[in-house]
Every structure is written in structure tokens, then in C-alpha cells.
Amino acid sequence: ESQYGKISKKLTEIITNAEKAALTGGKKLGTVLATAIYISCLQAKIEIELSDVAKAANVTEQSIRKFSRELNVGLKLNLREL
């Protein structure tokens, strides 16, 4: 399976689980998507800069960082990088 396939599956899983756990309420769509991309890359061990994701999604690094921590706890992702 390609890296893109792995990332797609992880993205879908993160967003679906976050919605089911009611963690996306009040969040901007760009923040939700950018955070899911960032976490998916971390899980797949793909090097990606938070600043690049934030810039591409037109959201702040702080919003991605904050929502990443919320998802890490809420979805029990056990990511140490956050």
C-alpha cells in the first residue's frame, strides 16, 4: 500500500472518530483537516513541518497544536510527539 493510501485511511479514521467522540464541535473545518493531516503523518512516520501544514490550511500553528493535544487525549492516540 502506498503512503498516500495509508494517510487517506488514517485521515478518515481520525476525522470519523473525532466526530463520533464529539471533539470537532466549534472547530473550523480547516483546523480539523489540518490537524488530521498532521497527526496522520506523525503516525505514519512521515516528516512534516507543523508550520507547512498550518500555512497550507490557512490556520494557526497554535490551533493545530491545541486540537492535536485534544485528539491525542480524546481518541487515546498515545502520540508522544505532541
PDB file of N, CA, C and O in Angstrom:
ATOM      1  N   GLU A   1       0.848  -1.194   0.000  1.00  0.00           N
ATOM      2  CA  GLU A   1       0.000   0.000   0.000  1.00  0.00           C
ATOM      3  C   GLU A   1       0.889   1.251   0.000  1.00  0.00           C
ATOM      4  O   GLU A   1       1.898   1.304   0.688  1.00  0.00           O
ATOM      5  N   SER A   2       0.503   2.236  -0.775  1.00  0.00           N
ATOM      6  CA  SER A   2       1.289   3.467  -0.882  1.00  0.00           C
ATOM      7  C   SER A   2       1.137   4.323   0.376  1.00  0.00           C
ATOM      8  O   SER A   2       0.222   4.127   1.171  1.00  0.00           O
ATOM      9  N   GLN A   3       2.055   5.269   0.517  1.00  0.00           N
ATOM     10  CA  GLN A   3       1.970   6.200   1.650  1.00  0.00           C
ATOM     11  C   GLN A   3       0.675   6.995   1.578  1.00  0.00           C
ATOM     12  O   GLN A   3       0.052   7.271   2.590  1.00  0.00           O
ATOM     13  N   TYR A   4       0.264   7.348   0.365  1.00  0.00           N
ATOM     14  CA  TYR A   4      -0.971   8.118   0.203  1.00  0.00           C
ATOM     15  C   TYR A   4      -2.177   7.320   0.677  1.00  0.00           C
ATOM     16  O   TYR A   4      -3.081   7.859   1.297  1.00  0.00           O
ATOM     17  N   GLY A   5      -2.175   6.032   0.383  1.00  0.00           N
ATOM     18  CA  GLY A   5      -3.260   5.164   0.821  1.00  0.00           C
ATOM     19  C   GLY A   5      -3.325   5.076   2.336  1.00  0.00           C
ATOM     20  O   GLY A   5      -4.401   5.129   2.936  1.00  0.00           O
ATOM     21  N   LYS A   6      -2.151   4.939   2.950  1.00  0.00           N
ATOM     22  CA  LYS A   6      -2.086   4.861   4.412  1.00  0.00           C
ATOM     23  C   LYS A   6      -2.584   6.160   5.047  1.00  0.00           C
ATOM     24  O   LYS A   6      -3.348   6.131   6.013  1.00  0.00           O
ATOM     25  N   ILE A   7      -2.129   7.278   4.497  1.00  0.00           N
ATOM     26  CA  ILE A   7      -2.525   8.582   5.029  1.00  0.00           C
ATOM     27  C   ILE A   7      -4.031   8.780   4.868  1.00  0.00           C
ATOM     28  O   ILE A   7      -4.707   9.246   5.776  1.00  0.00           O
ATOM     29  N   SER A   8      -4.572   8.402   3.713  1.00  0.00           N
ATOM     30  CA  SER A   8      -6.022   8.534   3.468  1.00  0.00           C
ATOM     31  C   SER A   8      -6.826   7.779   4.511  1.00  0.00           C
ATOM     32  O   SER A   8      -7.799   8.302   5.058  1.00  0.00           O
ATOM     33  N   LYS A   9      -6.414   6.547   4.775  1.00  0.00           N
ATOM     34  CA  LYS A   9      -7.127   5.728   5.758  1.00  0.00           C
ATOM     35  C   LYS A   9      -7.043   6.348   7.145  1.00  0.00           C
ATOM     36  O   LYS A   9      -8.027   6.405   7.876  1.00  0.00           O
ATOM     37  N   LYS A  10      -5.842   6.809   7.512  1.00  0.00           N
ATOM     38  CA  LYS A  10      -5.655   7.417   8.823  1.00  0.00           C
ATOM     39  C   LYS A  10      -6.479   8.702   8.956  1.00  0.00           C
ATOM     40  O   LYS A  10      -7.093   8.944   9.985  1.00  0.00           O
ATOM     41  N   LEU A  11      -6.476   9.514   7.899  1.00  0.00           N
ATOM     42  CA  LEU A  11      -7.253  10.756   7.904  1.00  0.00           C
ATOM     43  C   LEU A  11      -8.728  10.474   8.149  1.00  0.00           C
ATOM     44  O   LEU A  11      -9.353  11.095   9.015  1.00  0.00           O
ATOM     45  N   THR A  12      -9.263   9.554   7.381  1.00  0.00           N
ATOM     46  CA  THR A  12     -10.675   9.198   7.504  1.00  0.00           C
ATOM     47  C   THR A  12     -10.977   8.692   8.905  1.00  0.00           C
ATOM     48  O   THR A  12     -11.976   9.083   9.522  1.00  0.00           O
ATOM     49  N   GLU A  13     -10.112   7.843   9.412  1.00  0.00           N
ATOM     50  CA  GLU A  13     -10.291   7.264  10.743  1.00  0.00           C
ATOM     51  C   GLU A  13     -10.279   8.344  11.830  1.00  0.00           C
ATOM     52  O   GLU A  13     -11.143   8.366  12.706  1.00  0.00           O
ATOM     53  N   ILE A  14      -9.319   9.246  11.762  1.00  0.00           N
ATOM     54  CA  ILE A  14      -9.202  10.306  12.767  1.00  0.00           C
ATOM     55  C   ILE A  14     -10.431  11.207  12.745  1.00  0.00           C
ATOM     56  O   ILE A  14     -11.028  11.498  13.786  1.00  0.00           O
ATOM     57  N   ILE A  15     -10.824  11.658  11.556  1.00  0.00           N
ATOM     58  CA  ILE A  15     -11.966  12.571  11.453  1.00  0.00           C
ATOM     59  C   ILE A  15     -13.253  11.886  11.902  1.00  0.00           C
ATOM     60  O   ILE A  15     -14.041  12.453  12.666  1.00  0.00           O
ATOM     61  N   THR A  16     -13.465  10.654  11.450  1.00  0.00           N
ATOM     62  CA  THR A  16     -14.675   9.910  11.842  1.00  0.00           C
ATOM     63  C   THR A  16     -14.734   9.706  13.348  1.00  0.00           C
ATOM     64  O   THR A  16     -15.766   9.957  13.981  1.00  0.00           O
ATOM     65  N   ASN A  17     -13.622   9.276  13.937  1.00  0.00           N
ATOM     66  CA  ASN A  17     -13.589   9.035  15.381  1.00  0.00           C
ATOM     67  C   ASN A  17     -13.744  10.333  16.178  1.00  0.00           C
ATOM     68  O   ASN A  17     -14.384  10.348  17.224  1.00  0.00           O
ATOM     69  N   ALA A  18     -13.159  11.408  15.677  1.00  0.00           N
ATOM     70  CA  ALA A  18     -13.282  12.700  16.355  1.00  0.00           C
ATOM     71  C   ALA A  18     -14.729  13.183  16.334  1.00  0.00           C
ATOM     72  O   ALA A  18     -15.235  13.717  17.325  1.00  0.00           O
ATOM     73  N   GLU A  19     -15.405  12.980  15.207  1.00  0.00           N
ATOM     74  CA  GLU A  19     -16.815  13.376  15.120  1.00  0.00           C
ATOM     75  C   GLU A  19     -17.675  12.517  16.045  1.00  0.00           C
ATOM     76  O   GLU A  19     -18.539  13.041  16.749  1.00  0.00           O
ATOM     77  N   LYS A  20     -17.430  11.210  16.054  1.00  0.00           N
ATOM     78  CA  LYS A  20     -18.191  10.306  16.931  1.00  0.00           C
ATOM     79  C   LYS A  20     -18.000  10.667  18.400  1.00  0.00           C
ATOM     80  O   LYS A  20     -18.915  10.536  19.202  1.00  0.00           O
ATOM     81  N   ALA A  21     -16.796  11.102  18.746  1.00  0.00           N
ATOM     82  CA  ALA A  21     -16.492  11.456  20.134  1.00  0.00           C
ATOM     83  C   ALA A  21     -16.868  12.906  20.449  1.00  0.00           C
ATOM     84  O   ALA A  21     -16.550  13.405  21.527  1.00  0.00           O
ATOM     85  N   ALA A  22     -17.516  13.575  19.499  1.00  0.00           N
ATOM     86  CA  ALA A  22     -17.961  14.965  19.661  1.00  0.00           C
ATOM     87  C   ALA A  22     -16.806  15.919  19.983  1.00  0.00           C
ATOM     88  O   ALA A  22     -16.949  16.834  20.789  1.00  0.00           O
ATOM     89  N   LEU A  23     -15.661  15.695  19.349  1.00  0.00           N
ATOM     90  CA  LEU A  23     -14.490  16.543  19.590  1.00  0.00           C
ATOM     91  C   LEU A  23     -14.344  17.660  18.556  1.00  0.00           C
ATOM     92  O   LEU A  23     -13.498  18.539  18.712  1.00  0.00           O
ATOM     93  N   THR A  24     -15.150  17.613  17.488  1.00  0.00           N
ATOM     94  CA  THR A  24     -14.986  18.587  16.407  1.00  0.00           C
ATOM     95  C   THR A  24     -15.915  19.796  16.528  1.00  0.00           C
ATOM     96  O   THR A  24     -15.776  20.746  15.779  1.00  0.00           O
ATOM     97  N   GLY A  25     -16.837  19.763  17.457  1.00  0.00           N
ATOM     98  CA  GLY A  25     -17.793  20.854  17.625  1.00  0.00           C
ATOM     99  C   GLY A  25     -17.115  22.186  17.884  1.00  0.00           C
ATOM    100  O   GLY A  25     -16.221  22.288  18.705  1.00  0.00           O
ATOM    101  N   GLY A  26     -17.525  23.204  17.137  1.00  0.00           N
ATOM    102  CA  GLY A  26     -16.971  24.541  17.323  1.00  0.00           C
ATOM    103  C   GLY A  26     -15.619  24.761  16.680  1.00  0.00           C
ATOM    104  O   GLY A  26     -15.052  25.843  16.766  1.00  0.00           O
ATOM    105  N   LYS A  27     -15.075  23.744  16.042  1.00  0.00           N
ATOM    106  CA  LYS A  27     -13.768  23.865  15.385  1.00  0.00           C
ATOM    107  C   LYS A  27     -13.963  24.248  13.919  1.00  0.00           C
ATOM    108  O   LYS A  27     -14.899  23.806  13.261  1.00  0.00           O
ATOM    109  N   LYS A  28     -13.061  25.054  13.409  1.00  0.00           N
ATOM    110  CA  LYS A  28     -13.089  25.403  11.994  1.00  0.00           C
ATOM    111  C   LYS A  28     -12.711  24.162  11.188  1.00  0.00           C
ATOM    112  O   LYS A  28     -11.856  23.371  11.606  1.00  0.00           O
ATOM    113  N   LEU A  29     -13.342  24.015  10.033  1.00  0.00           N
ATOM    114  CA  LEU A  29     -13.062  22.859   9.178  1.00  0.00           C
ATOM    115  C   LEU A  29     -11.576  22.773   8.845  1.00  0.00           C
ATOM    116  O   LEU A  29     -10.987  21.691   8.884  1.00  0.00           O
ATOM    117  N   GLY A  30     -10.952  23.906   8.550  1.00  0.00           N
ATOM    118  CA  GLY A  30      -9.525  23.919   8.226  1.00  0.00           C
ATOM    119  C   GLY A  30      -8.671  23.386   9.357  1.00  0.00           C
ATOM    120  O   GLY A  30      -7.707  22.658   9.132  1.00  0.00           O
ATOM    121  N   THR A  31      -9.036  23.718  10.581  1.00  0.00           N
ATOM    122  CA  THR A  31      -8.292  23.237  11.749  1.00  0.00           C
ATOM    123  C   THR A  31      -8.444  21.729  11.898  1.00  0.00           C
ATOM    124  O   THR A  31      -7.466  21.021  12.156  1.00  0.00           O
ATOM    125  N   VAL A  32      -9.669  21.236  11.721  1.00  0.00           N
ATOM    126  CA  VAL A  32      -9.922  19.796  11.837  1.00  0.00           C
ATOM    127  C   VAL A  32      -9.123  19.040  10.777  1.00  0.00           C
ATOM    128  O   VAL A  32      -8.423  18.068  11.085  1.00  0.00           O
ATOM    129  N   LEU A  33      -9.199  19.496   9.540  1.00  0.00           N
ATOM    130  CA  LEU A  33      -8.494  18.799   8.444  1.00  0.00           C
ATOM    131  C   LEU A  33      -6.978  18.894   8.597  1.00  0.00           C
ATOM    132  O   LEU A  33      -6.278  17.892   8.434  1.00  0.00           O
ATOM    133  N   ALA A  34      -6.487  20.080   8.909  1.00  0.00           N
ATOM    134  CA  ALA A  34      -5.039  20.258   9.058  1.00  0.00           C
ATOM    135  C   ALA A  34      -4.495  19.407  10.202  1.00  0.00           C
ATOM    136  O   ALA A  34      -3.432  18.788  10.073  1.00  0.00           O
ATOM    137  N   THR A  35      -5.231  19.355  11.295  1.00  0.00           N
ATOM    138  CA  THR A  35      -4.805  18.550  12.445  1.00  0.00           C
ATOM    139  C   THR A  35      -4.814  17.071  12.095  1.00  0.00           C
ATOM    140  O   THR A  35      -3.882  16.336  12.448  1.00  0.00           O
ATOM    141  N   ALA A  36      -5.841  16.634  11.382  1.00  0.00           N
ATOM    142  CA  ALA A  36      -5.912  15.227  10.979  1.00  0.00           C
ATOM    143  C   ALA A  36      -4.762  14.870  10.049  1.00  0.00           C
ATOM    144  O   ALA A  36      -4.175  13.790  10.160  1.00  0.00           O
ATOM    145  N   ILE A  37      -4.418  15.769   9.148  1.00  0.00           N
ATOM    146  CA  ILE A  37      -3.276  15.532   8.247  1.00  0.00           C
ATOM    147  C   ILE A  37      -1.992  15.444   9.065  1.00  0.00           C
ATOM    148  O   ILE A  37      -1.178  14.525   8.874  1.00  0.00           O
ATOM    149  N   TYR A  38      -1.800  16.385   9.965  1.00  0.00           N
ATOM    150  CA  TYR A  38      -0.586  16.414  10.784  1.00  0.00           C
ATOM    151  C   TYR A  38      -0.449  15.132  11.613  1.00  0.00           C
ATOM    152  O   TYR A  38       0.605  14.483  11.611  1.00  0.00           O
ATOM    153  N   ILE A  39      -1.520  14.722  12.273  1.00  0.00           N
ATOM    154  CA  ILE A  39      -1.478  13.510  13.098  1.00  0.00           C
ATOM    155  C   ILE A  39      -1.273  12.272  12.241  1.00  0.00           C
ATOM    156  O   ILE A  39      -0.505  11.379  12.602  1.00  0.00           O
ATOM    157  N   SER A  40      -1.924  12.213  11.093  1.00  0.00           N
ATOM    158  CA  SER A  40      -1.763  11.070  10.190  1.00  0.00           C
ATOM    159  C   SER A  40      -0.310  10.905   9.765  1.00  0.00           C
ATOM    160  O   SER A  40       0.207   9.789   9.727  1.00  0.00           O
ATOM    161  N   CYS A  41       0.327  12.018   9.465  1.00  0.00           N
ATOM    162  CA  CYS A  41       1.735  11.968   9.070  1.00  0.00           C
ATOM    163  C   CYS A  41       2.622  11.533  10.233  1.00  0.00           C
ATOM    164  O   CYS A  41       3.542  10.737  10.051  1.00  0.00           O
ATOM    165  N   LEU A  42       2.346  12.032  11.423  1.00  0.00           N
ATOM    166  CA  LEU A  42       3.114  11.610  12.599  1.00  0.00           C
ATOM    167  C   LEU A  42       2.983  10.104  12.808  1.00  0.00           C
ATOM    168  O   LEU A  42       3.969   9.417  13.058  1.00  0.00           O
ATOM    169  N   GLN A  43       1.749   9.601  12.707  1.00  0.00           N
ATOM    170  CA  GLN A  43       1.516   8.169  12.919  1.00  0.00           C
ATOM    171  C   GLN A  43       2.218   7.325  11.860  1.00  0.00           C
ATOM    172  O   GLN A  43       2.671   6.231  12.149  1.00  0.00           O
ATOM    173  N   ALA A  44       2.300   7.844  10.636  1.00  0.00           N
ATOM    174  CA  ALA A  44       2.921   7.100   9.532  1.00  0.00           C
ATOM    175  C   ALA A  44       4.428   7.343   9.463  1.00  0.00           C
ATOM    176  O   ALA A  44       5.098   6.865   8.558  1.00  0.00           O
ATOM    177  N   LYS A  45       4.951   8.106  10.430  1.00  0.00           N
ATOM    178  CA  LYS A  45       6.386   8.424  10.480  1.00  0.00           C
ATOM    179  C   LYS A  45       6.849   9.196   9.243  1.00  0.00           C
ATOM    180  O   LYS A  45       7.963   9.023   8.751  1.00  0.00           O
ATOM    181  N   ILE A  46       5.978  10.061   8.742  1.00  0.00           N
ATOM    182  CA  ILE A  46       6.309  10.924   7.606  1.00  0.00           C
ATOM    183  C   ILE A  46       6.664  12.288   8.178  1.00  0.00           C
ATOM    184  O   ILE A  46       5.879  12.887   8.913  1.00  0.00           O
ATOM    185  N   GLU A  47       7.861  12.755   7.851  1.00  0.00           N
ATOM    186  CA  GLU A  47       8.303  14.036   8.378  1.00  0.00           C
ATOM    187  C   GLU A  47       7.515  15.155   7.719  1.00  0.00           C
ATOM    188  O   GLU A  47       7.423  15.233   6.500  1.00  0.00           O
ATOM    189  N   ILE A  48       6.931  15.982   8.560  1.00  0.00           N
ATOM    190  CA  ILE A  48       6.151  17.113   8.074  1.00  0.00           C
ATOM    191  C   ILE A  48       6.271  18.234   9.092  1.00  0.00           C
ATOM    192  O   ILE A  48       6.312  17.981  10.294  1.00  0.00           O
ATOM    193  N   GLU A  49       6.391  19.444   8.595  1.00  0.00           N
ATOM    194  CA  GLU A  49       6.515  20.592   9.484  1.00  0.00           C
ATOM    195  C   GLU A  49       5.137  21.147   9.807  1.00  0.00           C
ATOM    196  O   GLU A  49       4.319  21.372   8.909  1.00  0.00           O
ATOM    197  N   LEU A  50       4.899  21.371  11.079  1.00  0.00           N
ATOM    198  CA  LEU A  50       3.638  21.942  11.518  1.00  0.00           C
ATOM    199  C   LEU A  50       3.375  23.274  10.807  1.00  0.00           C
ATOM    200  O   LEU A  50       2.261  23.553  10.385  1.00  0.00           O
ATOM    201  N   SER A  51       4.421  24.060  10.652  1.00  0.00           N
ATOM    202  CA  SER A  51       4.270  25.378  10.012  1.00  0.00           C
ATOM    203  C   SER A  51       3.793  25.241   8.564  1.00  0.00           C
ATOM    204  O   SER A  51       2.991  26.052   8.091  1.00  0.00           O
ATOM    205  N   ASP A  52       4.264  24.210   7.864  1.00  0.00           N
ATOM    206  CA  ASP A  52       3.842  23.992   6.482  1.00  0.00           C
ATOM    207  C   ASP A  52       2.371  23.608   6.393  1.00  0.00           C
ATOM    208  O   ASP A  52       1.642  24.080   5.518  1.00  0.00           O
ATOM    209  N   VAL A  53       1.936  22.756   7.302  1.00  0.00           N
ATOM    210  CA  VAL A  53       0.529  22.331   7.326  1.00  0.00           C
ATOM    211  C   VAL A  53      -0.353  23.537   7.646  1.00  0.00           C
ATOM    212  O   VAL A  53      -1.369  23.768   6.980  1.00  0.00           O
ATOM    213  N   ALA A  54       0.045  24.315   8.637  1.00  0.00           N
ATOM    214  CA  ALA A  54      -0.738  25.488   9.039  1.00  0.00           C
ATOM    215  C   ALA A  54      -0.850  26.493   7.893  1.00  0.00           C
ATOM    216  O   ALA A  54      -1.942  27.000   7.609  1.00  0.00           O
ATOM    217  N   LYS A  55       0.259  26.730   7.232  1.00  0.00           N
ATOM    218  CA  LYS A  55       0.267  27.687   6.125  1.00  0.00           C
ATOM    219  C   LYS A  55      -0.625  27.206   4.979  1.00  0.00           C
ATOM    220  O   LYS A  55      -1.418  27.970   4.439  1.00  0.00           O
ATOM    221  N   ALA A  56      -0.518  25.938   4.626  1.00  0.00           N
ATOM    222  CA  ALA A  56      -1.309  25.382   3.524  1.00  0.00           C
ATOM    223  C   ALA A  56      -2.805  25.425   3.831  1.00  0.00           C
ATOM    224  O   ALA A  56      -3.627  25.627   2.935  1.00  0.00           O
ATOM    225  N   ALA A  57      -3.157  25.231   5.109  1.00  0.00           N
ATOM    226  CA  ALA A  57      -4.569  25.198   5.504  1.00  0.00           C
ATOM    227  C   ALA A  57      -5.091  26.573   5.924  1.00  0.00           C
ATOM    228  O   ALA A  57      -6.266  26.729   6.219  1.00  0.00           O
ATOM    229  N   ASN A  58      -4.188  27.548   5.964  1.00  0.00           N
ATOM    230  CA  ASN A  58      -4.550  28.907   6.371  1.00  0.00           C
ATOM    231  C   ASN A  58      -5.137  28.939   7.789  1.00  0.00           C
ATOM    232  O   ASN A  58      -6.157  29.579   8.045  1.00  0.00           O
ATOM    233  N   VAL A  59      -4.493  28.200   8.689  1.00  0.00           N
ATOM    234  CA  VAL A  59      -4.851  28.208  10.105  1.00  0.00           C
ATOM    235  C   VAL A  59      -3.574  28.418  10.909  1.00  0.00           C
ATOM    236  O   VAL A  59      -2.481  28.329  10.368  1.00  0.00           O
ATOM    237  N   THR A  60      -3.715  28.684  12.184  1.00  0.00           N
ATOM    238  CA  THR A  60      -2.525  28.930  13.003  1.00  0.00           C
ATOM    239  C   THR A  60      -1.917  27.626  13.493  1.00  0.00           C
ATOM    240  O   THR A  60      -2.621  26.631  13.676  1.00  0.00           O
ATOM    241  N   GLU A  61      -0.610  27.670  13.702  1.00  0.00           N
ATOM    242  CA  GLU A  61       0.079  26.513  14.278  1.00  0.00           C
ATOM    243  C   GLU A  61      -0.498  26.213  15.652  1.00  0.00           C
ATOM    244  O   GLU A  61      -0.667  25.053  16.029  1.00  0.00           O
ATOM    245  N   GLN A  62      -0.820  27.263  16.393  1.00  0.00           N
ATOM    246  CA  GLN A  62      -1.362  27.104  17.745  1.00  0.00           C
ATOM    247  C   GLN A  62      -2.673  26.319  17.724  1.00  0.00           C
ATOM    248  O   GLN A  62      -2.897  25.456  18.575  1.00  0.00           O
ATOM    249  N   SER A  63      -3.540  26.597  16.748  1.00  0.00           N
ATOM    250  CA  SER A  63      -4.828  25.886  16.696  1.00  0.00           C
ATOM    251  C   SER A  63      -4.618  24.406  16.382  1.00  0.00           C
ATOM    252  O   SER A  63      -5.293  23.542  16.948  1.00  0.00           O
ATOM    253  N   ILE A  64      -3.657  24.092  15.515  1.00  0.00           N
ATOM    254  CA  ILE A  64      -3.359  22.689  15.200  1.00  0.00           C
ATOM    255  C   ILE A  64      -2.764  22.003  16.425  1.00  0.00           C
ATOM    256  O   ILE A  64      -3.147  20.893  16.777  1.00  0.00           O
ATOM    257  N   ARG A  65      -1.828  22.678  17.086  1.00  0.00           N
ATOM    258  CA  ARG A  65      -1.177  22.116  18.270  1.00  0.00           C
ATOM    259  C   ARG A  65      -2.217  21.799  19.355  1.00  0.00           C
ATOM    260  O   ARG A  65      -2.232  20.713  19.924  1.00  0.00           O
ATOM    261  N   LYS A  66      -3.112  22.767  19.604  1.00  0.00           N
ATOM    262  CA  LYS A  66      -4.127  22.614  20.641  1.00  0.00           C
ATOM    263  C   LYS A  66      -5.081  21.464  20.307  1.00  0.00           C
ATOM    264  O   LYS A  66      -5.351  20.607  21.151  1.00  0.00           O
ATOM    265  N   PHE A  67      -5.580  21.436  19.073  1.00  0.00           N
ATOM    266  CA  PHE A  67      -6.526  20.391  18.693  1.00  0.00           C
ATOM    267  C   PHE A  67      -5.832  19.032  18.632  1.00  0.00           C
ATOM    268  O   PHE A  67      -6.433  18.002  18.956  1.00  0.00           O
ATOM    269  N   SER A  68      -4.555  19.005  18.268  1.00  0.00           N
ATOM    270  CA  SER A  68      -3.784  17.749  18.263  1.00  0.00           C
ATOM    271  C   SER A  68      -3.744  17.150  19.661  1.00  0.00           C
ATOM    272  O   SER A  68      -3.923  15.945  19.838  1.00  0.00           O
ATOM    273  N   ARG A  69      -3.509  18.008  20.648  1.00  0.00           N
ATOM    274  CA  ARG A  69      -3.468  17.531  22.038  1.00  0.00           C
ATOM    275  C   ARG A  69      -4.837  17.018  22.471  1.00  0.00           C
ATOM    276  O   ARG A  69      -4.931  15.996  23.152  1.00  0.00           O
ATOM    277  N   GLU A  70      -5.893  17.734  22.071  1.00  0.00           N
ATOM    278  CA  GLU A  70      -7.254  17.306  22.415  1.00  0.00           C
ATOM    279  C   GLU A  70      -7.567  15.940  21.801  1.00  0.00           C
ATOM    280  O   GLU A  70      -8.139  15.072  22.463  1.00  0.00           O
ATOM    281  N   LEU A  71      -7.184  15.760  20.544  1.00  0.00           N
ATOM    282  CA  LEU A  71      -7.431  14.473  19.880  1.00  0.00           C
ATOM    283  C   LEU A  71      -6.566  13.373  20.479  1.00  0.00           C
ATOM    284  O   LEU A  71      -7.011  12.237  20.620  1.00  0.00           O
ATOM    285  N   ASN A  72      -5.331  13.709  20.816  1.00  0.00           N
ATOM    286  CA  ASN A  72      -4.425  12.722  21.403  1.00  0.00           C
ATOM    287  C   ASN A  72      -5.026  12.130  22.672  1.00  0.00           C
ATOM    288  O   ASN A  72      -4.998  10.916  22.880  1.00  0.00           O
ATOM    289  N   VAL A  73      -5.614  12.995  23.490  1.00  0.00           N
ATOM    290  CA  VAL A  73      -6.237  12.549  24.734  1.00  0.00           C
ATOM    291  C   VAL A  73      -7.597  11.912  24.448  1.00  0.00           C
ATOM    292  O   VAL A  73      -7.879  10.792  24.869  1.00  0.00           O
ATOM    293  N   GLY A  74      -8.436  12.626  23.707  1.00  0.00           N
ATOM    294  CA  GLY A  74      -9.806  12.179  23.470  1.00  0.00           C
ATOM    295  C   GLY A  74      -9.923  10.878  22.694  1.00  0.00           C
ATOM    296  O   GLY A  74     -10.829  10.081  22.935  1.00  0.00           O
ATOM    297  N   LEU A  75      -8.990  10.658  21.762  1.00  0.00           N
ATOM    298  CA  LEU A  75      -9.015   9.434  20.950  1.00  0.00           C
ATOM    299  C   LEU A  75      -7.988   8.409  21.417  1.00  0.00           C
ATOM    300  O   LEU A  75      -7.803   7.371  20.788  1.00  0.00           O
ATOM    301  N   LYS A  76      -7.300   8.732  22.522  1.00  0.00           N
ATOM    302  CA  LYS A  76      -6.269   7.838  23.084  1.00  0.00           C
ATOM    303  C   LYS A  76      -5.264   7.393  22.017  1.00  0.00           C
ATOM    304  O   LYS A  76      -5.012   6.214  21.810  1.00  0.00           O
ATOM    305  N   LEU A  77      -4.669   8.385  21.342  1.00  0.00           N
ATOM    306  CA  LEU A  77      -3.732   8.102  20.251  1.00  0.00           C
ATOM    307  C   LEU A  77      -2.334   7.750  20.749  1.00  0.00           C
ATOM    308  O   LEU A  77      -1.545   7.183  20.015  1.00  0.00           O
ATOM    309  N   ASN A  78      -2.022   8.147  21.967  1.00  0.00           N
ATOM    310  CA  ASN A  78      -0.706   7.864  22.569  1.00  0.00           C
ATOM    311  C   ASN A  78       0.461   8.389  21.752  1.00  0.00           C
ATOM    312  O   ASN A  78       1.499   7.739  21.620  1.00  0.00           O
ATOM    313  N   LEU A  79       0.289   9.583  21.207  1.00  0.00           N
ATOM    314  CA  LEU A  79       1.388  10.220  20.461  1.00  0.00           C
ATOM    315  C   LEU A  79       2.246  10.999  21.436  1.00  0.00           C
ATOM    316  O   LEU A  79       1.758  11.878  22.129  1.00  0.00           O
ATOM    317  N   ARG A  80       3.512  10.700  21.477  1.00  0.00           N
ATOM    318  CA  ARG A  80       4.423  11.379  22.395  1.00  0.00           C
ATOM    319  C   ARG A  80       4.955  12.686  21.788  1.00  0.00           C
ATOM    320  O   ARG A  80       5.486  13.513  22.483  1.00  0.00           O
ATOM    321  N   GLU A  81       4.836  12.814  20.461  1.00  0.00           N
ATOM    322  CA  GLU A  81       5.394  13.968  19.776  1.00  0.00           C
ATOM    323  C   GLU A  81       4.637  15.260  20.055  1.00  0.00           C
ATOM    324  O   GLU A  81       5.096  16.332  19.756  1.00  0.00           O
ATOM    325  N   LEU A  82       3.447  15.152  20.635  1.00  0.00           N
ATOM    326  CA  LEU A  82       2.602  16.342  20.821  1.00  0.00           C
ATOM    327  C   LEU A  82       2.811  16.991  22.174  1.00  0.00           C
ATOM    328  O   LEU A  82       3.065  16.396  23.140  1.00  0.00           O
TER     329      LEU A  82
END
